[in-house]
PDB file of C-alpha atoms and ligand atoms in Angstrom:
ATOM      1  CA  UNK A   1     112.774 117.985 101.427  1.00 73.00           C
ATOM      2  CA  UNK A   2     111.680 120.566 104.043  1.00 93.00           C
ATOM      3  CA  UNK A   3     112.790 120.013 107.558  1.00 97.00           C
ATOM      4  CA  UNK A   4     110.466 118.771 110.198  1.00 98.00           C
ATOM      5  CA  UNK A   5     109.078 121.709 112.226  1.00 98.00           C
ATOM      6  CA  UNK A   6     107.914 122.174 115.766  1.00 98.00           C
ATOM      7  CA  UNK A   7     104.316 122.479 114.383  1.00 98.00           C
ATOM      8  CA  UNK A   8     104.686 118.924 113.001  1.00 98.00           C
ATOM      9  CA  UNK A   9     105.517 117.672 116.480  1.00 98.00           C
ATOM     10  CA  UNK A  10     102.534 119.476 117.977  1.00 98.00           C
ATOM     11  CA  UNK A  11     100.300 117.954 115.234  1.00 98.00           C
ATOM     12  CA  UNK A  12     101.741 114.550 115.918  1.00 98.00           C
ATOM     13  CA  UNK A  13     100.831 114.827 119.665  1.00 98.00           C
ATOM     14  CA  UNK A  14      97.208 115.676 118.613  1.00 98.00           C
ATOM     15  CA  UNK A  15      97.117 112.681 116.326  1.00 98.00           C
ATOM     16  CA  UNK A  16      98.703 110.336 118.797  1.00 98.00           C
ATOM     17  CA  UNK A  17     101.555 109.578 116.368  1.00 98.00           C
ATOM     18  CA  UNK A  18     104.700 108.402 118.146  1.00 98.00           C
ATOM     19  CA  UNK A  19     108.195 109.375 117.061  1.00 98.00           C
ATOM     20  CA  UNK A  20     111.884 108.987 117.653  1.00 98.00           C
ATOM     21  CA  UNK A  21     114.741 111.449 118.462  1.00 99.00           C
ATOM     22  CA  UNK A  22     118.319 110.296 118.216  1.00 99.00           C
ATOM     23  CA  UNK A  23     121.537 112.079 119.169  1.00 99.00           C
ATOM     24  CA  UNK A  24     124.374 112.868 116.814  1.00 99.00           C
ATOM     25  CA  UNK A  25     127.642 114.760 117.153  1.00 99.00           C
ATOM     26  CA  UNK A  26     129.261 114.614 113.699  1.00 98.00           C
ATOM     27  CA  UNK A  27     128.837 114.638 110.015  1.00 98.00           C
ATOM     28  CA  UNK A  28     128.774 110.861 109.150  1.00 98.00           C
ATOM     29  CA  UNK A  29     126.330 109.838 111.859  1.00 98.00           C
ATOM     30  CA  UNK A  30     124.023 112.914 111.060  1.00 98.00           C
ATOM     31  CA  UNK A  31     123.934 111.881 107.426  1.00 98.00           C
ATOM     32  CA  UNK A  32     123.044 108.314 108.306  1.00 98.00           C
ATOM     33  CA  UNK A  33     120.485 109.192 110.880  1.00 98.00           C
ATOM     34  CA  UNK A  34     118.786 111.791 108.654  1.00 98.00           C
ATOM     35  CA  UNK A  35     118.675 109.337 105.677  1.00 98.00           C
ATOM     36  CA  UNK A  36     117.210 106.734 108.014  1.00 98.00           C
ATOM     37  CA  UNK A  37     114.106 109.000 108.470  1.00 98.00           C
ATOM     38  CA  UNK A  38     114.609 110.013 112.210  1.00 98.00           C
ATOM     39  CA  UNK A  39     112.539 113.251 112.408  1.00 98.00           C
ATOM     40  CA  UNK A  40     114.403 114.980 115.214  1.00 99.00           C
ATOM     41  CA  UNK A  41     118.292 114.932 115.834  1.00 99.00           C
ATOM     42  CA  UNK A  42     119.528 116.088 119.323  1.00 99.00           C
ATOM     43  CA  UNK A  43     123.110 117.362 119.349  1.00 99.00           C
ATOM     44  CA  UNK A  44     123.179 116.393 123.007  1.00 98.00           C
ATOM     45  CA  UNK A  45     125.874 117.328 125.587  1.00 98.00           C
ATOM     46  CA  UNK A  46     126.127 113.536 125.753  1.00 98.00           C
ATOM     47  CA  UNK A  47     128.921 114.423 123.254  1.00 98.00           C
ATOM     48  CA  UNK A  48     130.947 114.768 126.523  1.00 98.00           C
ATOM     49  CA  UNK A  49     131.133 111.017 127.167  1.00 97.00           C
ATOM     50  CA  UNK A  50     130.343 109.743 123.667  1.00 97.00           C
ATOM     51  CA  UNK A  51     132.544 112.048 121.500  1.00 98.00           C
ATOM     52  CA  UNK A  52     134.999 114.228 123.469  1.00 98.00           C
ATOM     53  CA  UNK A  53     136.221 111.579 125.899  1.00 98.00           C
ATOM     54  CA  UNK A  54     135.034 113.149 129.140  1.00 98.00           C
ATOM     55  CA  UNK A  55     133.737 111.231 132.086  1.00 96.00           C
ATOM     56  CA  UNK A  56     130.382 112.989 131.882  1.00 97.00           C
ATOM     57  CA  UNK A  57     128.586 116.001 130.236  1.00 98.00           C
ATOM     58  CA  UNK A  58     129.822 118.575 132.724  1.00 98.00           C
ATOM     59  CA  UNK A  59     133.188 119.648 131.122  1.00 98.00           C
ATOM     60  CA  UNK A  60     131.648 120.194 127.664  1.00 98.00           C
ATOM     61  CA  UNK A  61     132.033 123.743 126.466  1.00 98.00           C
ATOM     62  CA  UNK A  62     129.742 125.885 124.291  1.00 98.00           C
ATOM     63  CA  UNK A  63     132.342 125.983 121.440  1.00 98.00           C
ATOM     64  CA  UNK A  64     132.526 122.284 121.558  1.00 98.00           C
ATOM     65  CA  UNK A  65     128.772 122.030 121.300  1.00 98.00           C
ATOM     66  CA  UNK A  66     128.663 124.600 118.459  1.00 98.00           C
ATOM     67  CA  UNK A  67     131.253 122.710 116.523  1.00 98.00           C
ATOM     68  CA  UNK A  68     129.241 119.442 116.758  1.00 99.00           C
ATOM     69  CA  UNK A  69     125.901 121.140 116.106  1.00 99.00           C
ATOM     70  CA  UNK A  70     127.399 122.912 112.856  1.00 98.00           C
ATOM     71  CA  UNK A  71     128.466 119.419 111.551  1.00 98.00           C
ATOM     72  CA  UNK A  72     125.047 118.012 112.215  1.00 99.00           C
ATOM     73  CA  UNK A  73     123.051 120.687 110.649  1.00 98.00           C
ATOM     74  CA  UNK A  74     125.270 120.802 107.490  1.00 98.00           C
ATOM     75  CA  UNK A  75     124.965 116.965 106.996  1.00 98.00           C
ATOM     76  CA  UNK A  76     121.192 116.692 107.507  1.00 98.00           C
ATOM     77  CA  UNK A  77     118.352 117.784 105.350  1.00 98.00           C
ATOM     78  CA  UNK A  78     114.995 116.589 106.805  1.00 98.00           C
ATOM     79  CA  UNK A  79     115.387 116.326 110.635  1.00 98.00           C
ATOM     80  CA  UNK A  80     114.724 119.104 112.999  1.00 98.00           C
ATOM     81  CA  UNK A  81     118.076 119.713 114.741  1.00 99.00           C
ATOM     82  CA  UNK A  82     118.090 120.541 118.510  1.00 99.00           C
ATOM     83  CA  UNK A  83     121.309 122.034 120.181  1.00 99.00           C
ATOM     84  CA  UNK A  84     121.796 121.191 123.715  1.00 99.00           C
ATOM     85  CA  UNK A  85     122.940 123.946 126.085  1.00 99.00           C
ATOM     86  CA  UNK A  86     126.042 122.756 128.026  1.00 98.00           C
ATOM     87  CA  UNK A  87     126.565 123.210 131.763  1.00 98.00           C
ATOM     88  CA  UNK A  88     127.641 126.772 132.537  1.00 98.00           C
ATOM     89  CA  UNK A  89     126.101 128.326 129.330  1.00 98.00           C
ATOM     90  CA  UNK A  90     122.696 129.554 130.677  1.00 98.00           C
ATOM     91  CA  UNK A  91     122.141 129.095 134.505  1.00 98.00           C
ATOM     92  CA  UNK A  92     123.452 132.605 135.493  1.00 98.00           C
ATOM     93  CA  UNK A  93     120.789 134.737 133.765  1.00 98.00           C
ATOM     94  CA  UNK A  94     118.224 135.048 131.003  1.00 98.00           C
ATOM     95  CA  UNK A  95     120.701 137.337 129.082  1.00 98.00           C
ATOM     96  CA  UNK A  96     123.495 134.767 129.120  1.00 98.00           C
ATOM     97  CA  UNK A  97     120.925 132.064 127.993  1.00 98.00           C
ATOM     98  CA  UNK A  98     119.859 134.363 125.014  1.00 99.00           C
ATOM     99  CA  UNK A  99     123.539 134.841 123.943  1.00 98.00           C
ATOM    100  CA  UNK A 100     123.953 131.016 123.904  1.00 99.00           C
ATOM    101  CA  UNK A 101     120.775 130.622 122.028  1.00 98.00           C
ATOM    102  CA  UNK A 102     121.890 133.283 119.417  1.00 98.00           C
ATOM    103  CA  UNK A 103     125.319 131.513 118.938  1.00 98.00           C
ATOM    104  CA  UNK A 104     123.548 128.065 118.408  1.00 98.00           C
ATOM    105  CA  UNK A 105     121.214 129.608 115.775  1.00 98.00           C
ATOM    106  CA  UNK A 106     123.718 131.857 113.979  1.00 98.00           C
ATOM    107  CA  UNK A 107     126.864 129.665 114.126  1.00 98.00           C
ATOM    108  CA  UNK A 108     125.418 126.168 114.144  1.00 98.00           C
ATOM    109  CA  UNK A 109     122.046 126.813 112.393  1.00 98.00           C
ATOM    110  CA  UNK A 110     120.106 124.642 114.651  1.00 98.00           C
ATOM    111  CA  UNK A 111     116.260 125.009 114.555  1.00 98.00           C
ATOM    112  CA  UNK A 112     115.703 124.670 118.336  1.00 99.00           C
ATOM    113  CA  UNK A 113     117.591 124.420 121.713  1.00 99.00           C
ATOM    114  CA  UNK A 114     117.382 122.223 124.788  1.00 99.00           C
ATOM    115  CA  UNK A 115     118.229 123.080 128.474  1.00 98.00           C
ATOM    116  CA  UNK A 116     117.961 121.218 131.655  1.00 98.00           C
ATOM    117  CA  UNK A 117     115.872 122.304 134.717  1.00 98.00           C
ATOM    118  CA  UNK A 118     112.468 123.228 136.003  1.00 98.00           C
ATOM    119  CA  UNK A 119     110.995 126.476 137.436  1.00 98.00           C
ATOM    120  CA  UNK A 120     114.517 127.860 138.166  1.00 97.00           C
ATOM    121  CA  UNK A 121     115.263 128.246 134.472  1.00 98.00           C
ATOM    122  CA  UNK A 122     111.866 129.705 133.396  1.00 98.00           C
ATOM    123  CA  UNK A 123     113.228 133.205 132.958  1.00 98.00           C
ATOM    124  CA  UNK A 124     115.836 131.767 130.573  1.00 98.00           C
ATOM    125  CA  UNK A 125     113.167 129.856 128.675  1.00 98.00           C
ATOM    126  CA  UNK A 126     110.881 132.981 128.343  1.00 98.00           C
ATOM    127  CA  UNK A 127     113.735 135.194 127.140  1.00 98.00           C
ATOM    128  CA  UNK A 128     114.682 132.577 124.481  1.00 99.00           C
ATOM    129  CA  UNK A 129     111.074 132.028 123.216  1.00 98.00           C
ATOM    130  CA  UNK A 130     110.439 135.817 123.041  1.00 98.00           C
ATOM    131  CA  UNK A 131     113.498 136.095 120.869  1.00 98.00           C
ATOM    132  CA  UNK A 132     111.974 133.400 118.493  1.00 98.00           C
ATOM    133  CA  UNK A 133     114.098 130.457 119.656  1.00 98.00           C
ATOM    134  CA  UNK A 134     112.138 127.187 120.181  1.00 99.00           C
ATOM    135  CA  UNK A 135     113.071 125.480 123.559  1.00 99.00           C
ATOM    136  CA  UNK A 136     112.769 121.978 124.515  1.00 99.00           C
ATOM    137  CA  UNK A 137     112.856 121.215 128.299  1.00 98.00           C
ATOM    138  CA  UNK A 138     114.600 118.365 130.229  1.00 98.00           C
ATOM    139  CA  UNK A 139     113.463 116.968 133.582  1.00 98.00           C
ATOM    140  CA  UNK A 140     113.973 114.007 135.812  1.00 98.00           C
ATOM    141  CA  UNK A 141     117.573 112.817 135.773  1.00 98.00           C
ATOM    142  CA  UNK A 142     119.307 115.907 134.581  1.00 98.00           C
ATOM    143  CA  UNK A 143     122.876 114.808 133.967  1.00 97.00           C
ATOM    144  CA  UNK A 144     124.519 118.228 134.422  1.00 98.00           C
ATOM    145  CA  UNK A 145     123.375 118.085 138.035  1.00 97.00           C
ATOM    146  CA  UNK A 146     124.686 114.450 138.636  1.00 96.00           C
ATOM    147  CA  UNK A 147     126.851 115.655 141.560  1.00 96.00           C
ATOM    148  CA  UNK A 148     123.971 117.356 143.357  1.00 95.00           C
ATOM    149  CA  UNK A 149     121.726 114.305 142.676  1.00 95.00           C
ATOM    150  CA  UNK A 150     124.280 111.915 144.033  1.00 94.00           C
ATOM    151  CA  UNK A 151     124.727 109.819 140.952  1.00 94.00           C
ATOM    152  CA  UNK A 152     122.687 108.545 137.848  1.00 95.00           C
ATOM    153  CA  UNK A 153     119.656 107.448 139.895  1.00 96.00           C
ATOM    154  CA  UNK A 154     115.846 107.162 139.060  1.00 97.00           C
ATOM    155  CA  UNK A 155     114.164 110.468 139.967  1.00 97.00           C
ATOM    156  CA  UNK A 156     110.607 111.138 141.074  1.00 97.00           C
ATOM    157  CA  UNK A 157     109.828 107.999 142.955  1.00 97.00           C
ATOM    158  CA  UNK A 158     107.072 108.292 145.500  1.00 96.00           C
ATOM    159  CA  UNK A 159     106.191 111.801 146.650  1.00 95.00           C
ATOM    160  CA  UNK A 160     109.150 113.527 144.740  1.00 94.00           C
ATOM    161  CA  UNK A 161     107.114 112.815 141.605  1.00 98.00           C
ATOM    162  CA  UNK A 162     104.782 115.647 142.358  1.00 98.00           C
ATOM    163  CA  UNK A 163     107.689 118.141 142.095  1.00 97.00           C
ATOM    164  CA  UNK A 164     108.525 116.851 138.657  1.00 98.00           C
ATOM    165  CA  UNK A 165     105.027 117.053 137.501  1.00 98.00           C
ATOM    166  CA  UNK A 166     104.792 120.655 138.806  1.00 98.00           C
ATOM    167  CA  UNK A 167     108.006 121.514 136.951  1.00 98.00           C
ATOM    168  CA  UNK A 168     106.633 119.826 133.799  1.00 98.00           C
ATOM    169  CA  UNK A 169     103.436 121.932 133.888  1.00 98.00           C
ATOM    170  CA  UNK A 170     105.413 125.162 134.515  1.00 98.00           C
ATOM    171  CA  UNK A 171     107.723 124.470 131.564  1.00 98.00           C
ATOM    172  CA  UNK A 172     104.617 123.884 129.293  1.00 98.00           C
ATOM    173  CA  UNK A 173     103.174 127.139 130.530  1.00 98.00           C
ATOM    174  CA  UNK A 174     106.423 128.916 129.811  1.00 98.00           C
ATOM    175  CA  UNK A 175     106.151 127.791 126.220  1.00 98.00           C
ATOM    176  CA  UNK A 176     108.552 124.781 125.621  1.00 98.00           C
ATOM    177  CA  UNK A 177     107.532 122.883 122.497  1.00 99.00           C
ATOM    178  CA  UNK A 178     108.546 119.510 123.939  1.00 99.00           C
ATOM    179  CA  UNK A 179     109.908 118.011 127.140  1.00 99.00           C
ATOM    180  CA  UNK A 180     112.507 115.253 127.712  1.00 98.00           C
ATOM    181  CA  UNK A 181     111.798 113.076 130.814  1.00 98.00           C
ATOM    182  CA  UNK A 182     114.883 111.010 131.760  1.00 98.00           C
ATOM    183  CA  UNK A 183     115.017 108.115 134.214  1.00 98.00           C
ATOM    184  CA  UNK A 184     111.669 108.471 136.005  1.00 98.00           C
ATOM    185  CA  UNK A 185     109.183 105.743 136.916  1.00 98.00           C
ATOM    186  CA  UNK A 186     106.926 104.705 133.969  1.00 98.00           C
ATOM    187  CA  UNK A 187     103.675 105.595 135.797  1.00 98.00           C
ATOM    188  CA  UNK A 188     104.835 109.288 136.414  1.00 98.00           C
ATOM    189  CA  UNK A 189     105.870 109.597 132.804  1.00 98.00           C
ATOM    190  CA  UNK A 190     102.568 108.157 131.769  1.00 98.00           C
ATOM    191  CA  UNK A 191     100.641 110.758 133.853  1.00 98.00           C
ATOM    192  CA  UNK A 192     102.739 113.716 132.681  1.00 98.00           C
ATOM    193  CA  UNK A 193     102.456 112.646 129.028  1.00 98.00           C
ATOM    194  CA  UNK A 194      98.647 112.337 129.499  1.00 98.00           C
ATOM    195  CA  UNK A 195      98.302 115.799 131.141  1.00 98.00           C
ATOM    196  CA  UNK A 196     100.568 117.911 128.920  1.00 98.00           C
ATOM    197  CA  UNK A 197      99.519 119.176 125.489  1.00 98.00           C
ATOM    198  CA  UNK A 198     103.140 119.282 124.395  1.00 98.00           C
ATOM    199  CA  UNK A 199     105.060 115.898 123.390  1.00 98.00           C
ATOM    200  CA  UNK A 200     106.908 114.201 126.148  1.00 98.00           C
ATOM    201  CA  UNK A 201     110.065 112.466 124.996  1.00 99.00           C
ATOM    202  CA  UNK A 202     111.195 109.591 127.195  1.00 98.00           C
ATOM    203  CA  UNK A 203     114.593 108.057 127.912  1.00 98.00           C
ATOM    204  CA  UNK A 204     114.406 105.403 130.654  1.00 98.00           C
ATOM    205  CA  UNK A 205     110.805 106.687 131.248  1.00 98.00           C
ATOM    206  CA  UNK A 206     108.786 103.825 130.045  1.00 98.00           C
ATOM    207  CA  UNK A 207     106.517 103.202 126.937  1.00 98.00           C
ATOM    208  CA  UNK A 208     103.834 105.718 127.485  1.00 98.00           C
ATOM    209  CA  UNK A 209     105.722 108.830 126.362  1.00 98.00           C
ATOM    210  CA  UNK A 210     104.804 110.474 123.025  1.00 98.00           C
ATOM    211  CA  UNK A 211     108.389 109.943 121.741  1.00 98.00           C
ATOM    212  CA  UNK A 212     111.619 108.183 122.709  1.00 98.00           C
ATOM    213  CA  UNK A 213     115.189 109.363 122.623  1.00 98.00           C
ATOM    214  CA  UNK A 214     118.379 107.412 122.705  1.00 98.00           C
ATOM    215  CA  UNK A 215     122.062 108.174 122.323  1.00 98.00           C
ATOM    216  CA  UNK A 216     123.074 106.968 118.816  1.00 98.00           C
ATOM    217  CA  UNK A 217     126.149 105.108 119.869  1.00 98.00           C
ATOM    218  CA  UNK A 218     124.110 103.099 122.415  1.00 98.00           C
ATOM    219  CA  UNK A 219     121.473 102.161 119.745  1.00 98.00           C
ATOM    220  CA  UNK A 220     124.015 100.815 117.269  1.00 98.00           C
ATOM    221  CA  UNK A 221     126.230  99.080 119.873  1.00 98.00           C
ATOM    222  CA  UNK A 222     129.311 101.271 119.621  1.00 98.00           C
ATOM    223  CA  UNK A 223     129.297 102.198 123.284  1.00 97.00           C
ATOM    224  CA  UNK A 224     131.604 100.113 125.517  1.00 94.00           C
ATOM    225  CA  UNK A 225     129.430 100.025 128.640  1.00 93.00           C
ATOM    226  CA  UNK A 226     125.806 101.191 127.613  1.00 94.00           C
ATOM    227  CA  UNK A 227     123.406 102.221 130.245  1.00 95.00           C
ATOM    228  CA  UNK A 228     120.460  99.957 131.270  1.00 95.00           C
ATOM    229  CA  UNK A 229     117.994 102.414 129.755  1.00 97.00           C
ATOM    230  CA  UNK A 230     119.399 101.755 126.218  1.00 98.00           C
ATOM    231  CA  UNK A 231     118.900  98.942 123.767  1.00 98.00           C
ATOM    232  CA  UNK A 232     121.630  98.012 121.258  1.00 98.00           C
ATOM    233  CA  UNK A 233     119.978  96.999 117.956  1.00 98.00           C
ATOM    234  CA  UNK A 234     123.273  96.020 116.370  1.00 98.00           C
ATOM    235  CA  UNK A 235     126.852  95.284 117.538  1.00 98.00           C
ATOM    236  CA  UNK A 236     128.777  97.818 115.428  1.00 98.00           C
ATOM    237  CA  UNK A 237     131.720  97.806 117.895  1.00 98.00           C
ATOM    238  CA  UNK A 238     132.503  94.222 117.033  1.00 98.00           C
ATOM    239  CA  UNK A 239     131.731  94.778 113.291  1.00 98.00           C
ATOM    240  CA  UNK A 240     134.236  97.727 113.143  1.00 98.00           C
ATOM    241  CA  UNK A 241     136.875  95.800 115.141  1.00 98.00           C
ATOM    242  CA  UNK A 242     136.553  92.877 112.746  1.00 98.00           C
ATOM    243  CA  UNK A 243     136.998  95.168 109.671  1.00 98.00           C
ATOM    244  CA  UNK A 244     140.056  96.839 111.121  1.00 98.00           C
ATOM    245  CA  UNK A 245     141.765  93.607 112.297  1.00 98.00           C
ATOM    246  CA  UNK A 246     141.113  92.180 108.786  1.00 98.00           C
ATOM    247  CA  UNK A 247     142.779  95.127 107.151  1.00 98.00           C
ATOM    248  CA  UNK A 248     145.716  95.100 109.576  1.00 98.00           C
ATOM    249  CA  UNK A 249     146.371  91.512 108.650  1.00 98.00           C
ATOM    250  CA  UNK A 250     145.991  92.285 104.931  1.00 98.00           C
ATOM    251  CA  UNK A 251     148.580  94.987 105.295  1.00 98.00           C
ATOM    252  CA  UNK A 252     150.903  92.671 107.243  1.00 98.00           C
ATOM    253  CA  UNK A 253     150.568  89.960 104.529  1.00 98.00           C
ATOM    254  CA  UNK A 254     150.881  92.358 101.514  1.00 98.00           C
ATOM    255  CA  UNK A 255     147.186  91.675 100.545  1.00 98.00           C
ATOM    256  CA  UNK A 256     146.330  95.360 100.720  1.00 98.00           C
ATOM    257  CA  UNK A 257     146.388  97.320  98.493  1.00 98.00           C
ATOM    258  CA  UNK A 258     145.411  94.941  95.553  1.00 97.00           C
ATOM    259  CA  UNK A 259     144.855  95.803  91.881  1.00 97.00           C
ATOM    260  CA  UNK A 260     141.723  97.770  92.475  1.00 97.00           C
ATOM    261  CA  UNK A 261     143.353 100.297  94.811  1.00 98.00           C
ATOM    262  CA  UNK A 262     146.522 100.538  92.669  1.00 97.00           C
ATOM    263  CA  UNK A 263     147.333 103.333  90.106  1.00 98.00           C
ATOM    264  CA  UNK A 264     149.761 103.129  87.115  1.00 97.00           C
TER     265      UNK A 264
HETATM  266  O1  KIV B   1     122.575 114.964 125.885  1.00 90.60           O
HETATM  267  C1  KIV B   1     121.801 114.184 125.621  1.00 90.60           C
HETATM  268  O2  KIV B   1     122.082 113.217 124.804  1.00 90.60           O
HETATM  269  C2  KIV B   1     120.437 114.142 126.209  1.00 90.60           C
HETATM  270  C3  KIV B   1     119.483 112.999 125.935  1.00 90.60           C
HETATM  271  C4  KIV B   1     119.901 111.866 126.692  1.00 90.60           C
HETATM  272  C5  KIV B   1     118.164 113.346 126.226  1.00 90.60           C
HETATM  273  O3  KIV B   1     120.144 115.087 126.918  1.00 90.60           O
END
């Protein structure tokens, strides 16, 4: 089956069709997510606090992101795979951003990339797009700036909403094919989704966005302390713990392996 393309996403916006994007950082989850019919997989730098064991996304390196993205593209067949630029891999110049984009496409074979920020990163976005690399934007709570923002707080309440809206319009004009809006008031996300022609993907941004994104470990209940913006549809953490405890007891009581796992 052919992979979903950025043209599909643009058509879905015109048709009013809503869709889902989910993160993945490894082979097994990418296989499962792809087989479940999720049309877009984000290899997010949330790998930092969901895969690599860091406190947040800031320490994640480009090589770490490329390794995750390569596993995800190899294990998926139908989803459009988006590689997230980690902190420090694009801010300094358009040329540095292009080098990062080229590595993501050549080494990890992603179909698109994502980076955080508004008007300040427009030169980077234009450079990437002119080289044929589709770019997804990310506004609102941008986790790579958590220290400057003073924590994981709702962005764009009251008058500051106008700045996010202006950034969103500038990113659309620069050519991004979609925009993530994270942790902003529902009404602001509704207005931006209504005014932009590109799909707006919400996370903690209410129900009026064109699409929704979640971190996959939050969705399936693997995360120890999930954020308020996520919903756990299962409790896989307790399922997995149950399976492991059962196996440990079986080993201790000589019940594993039994005849089926034994060779003669
Ligand atoms: O890194 C990530 O997972 C993200 C999403 C939460 C949008 O940027």
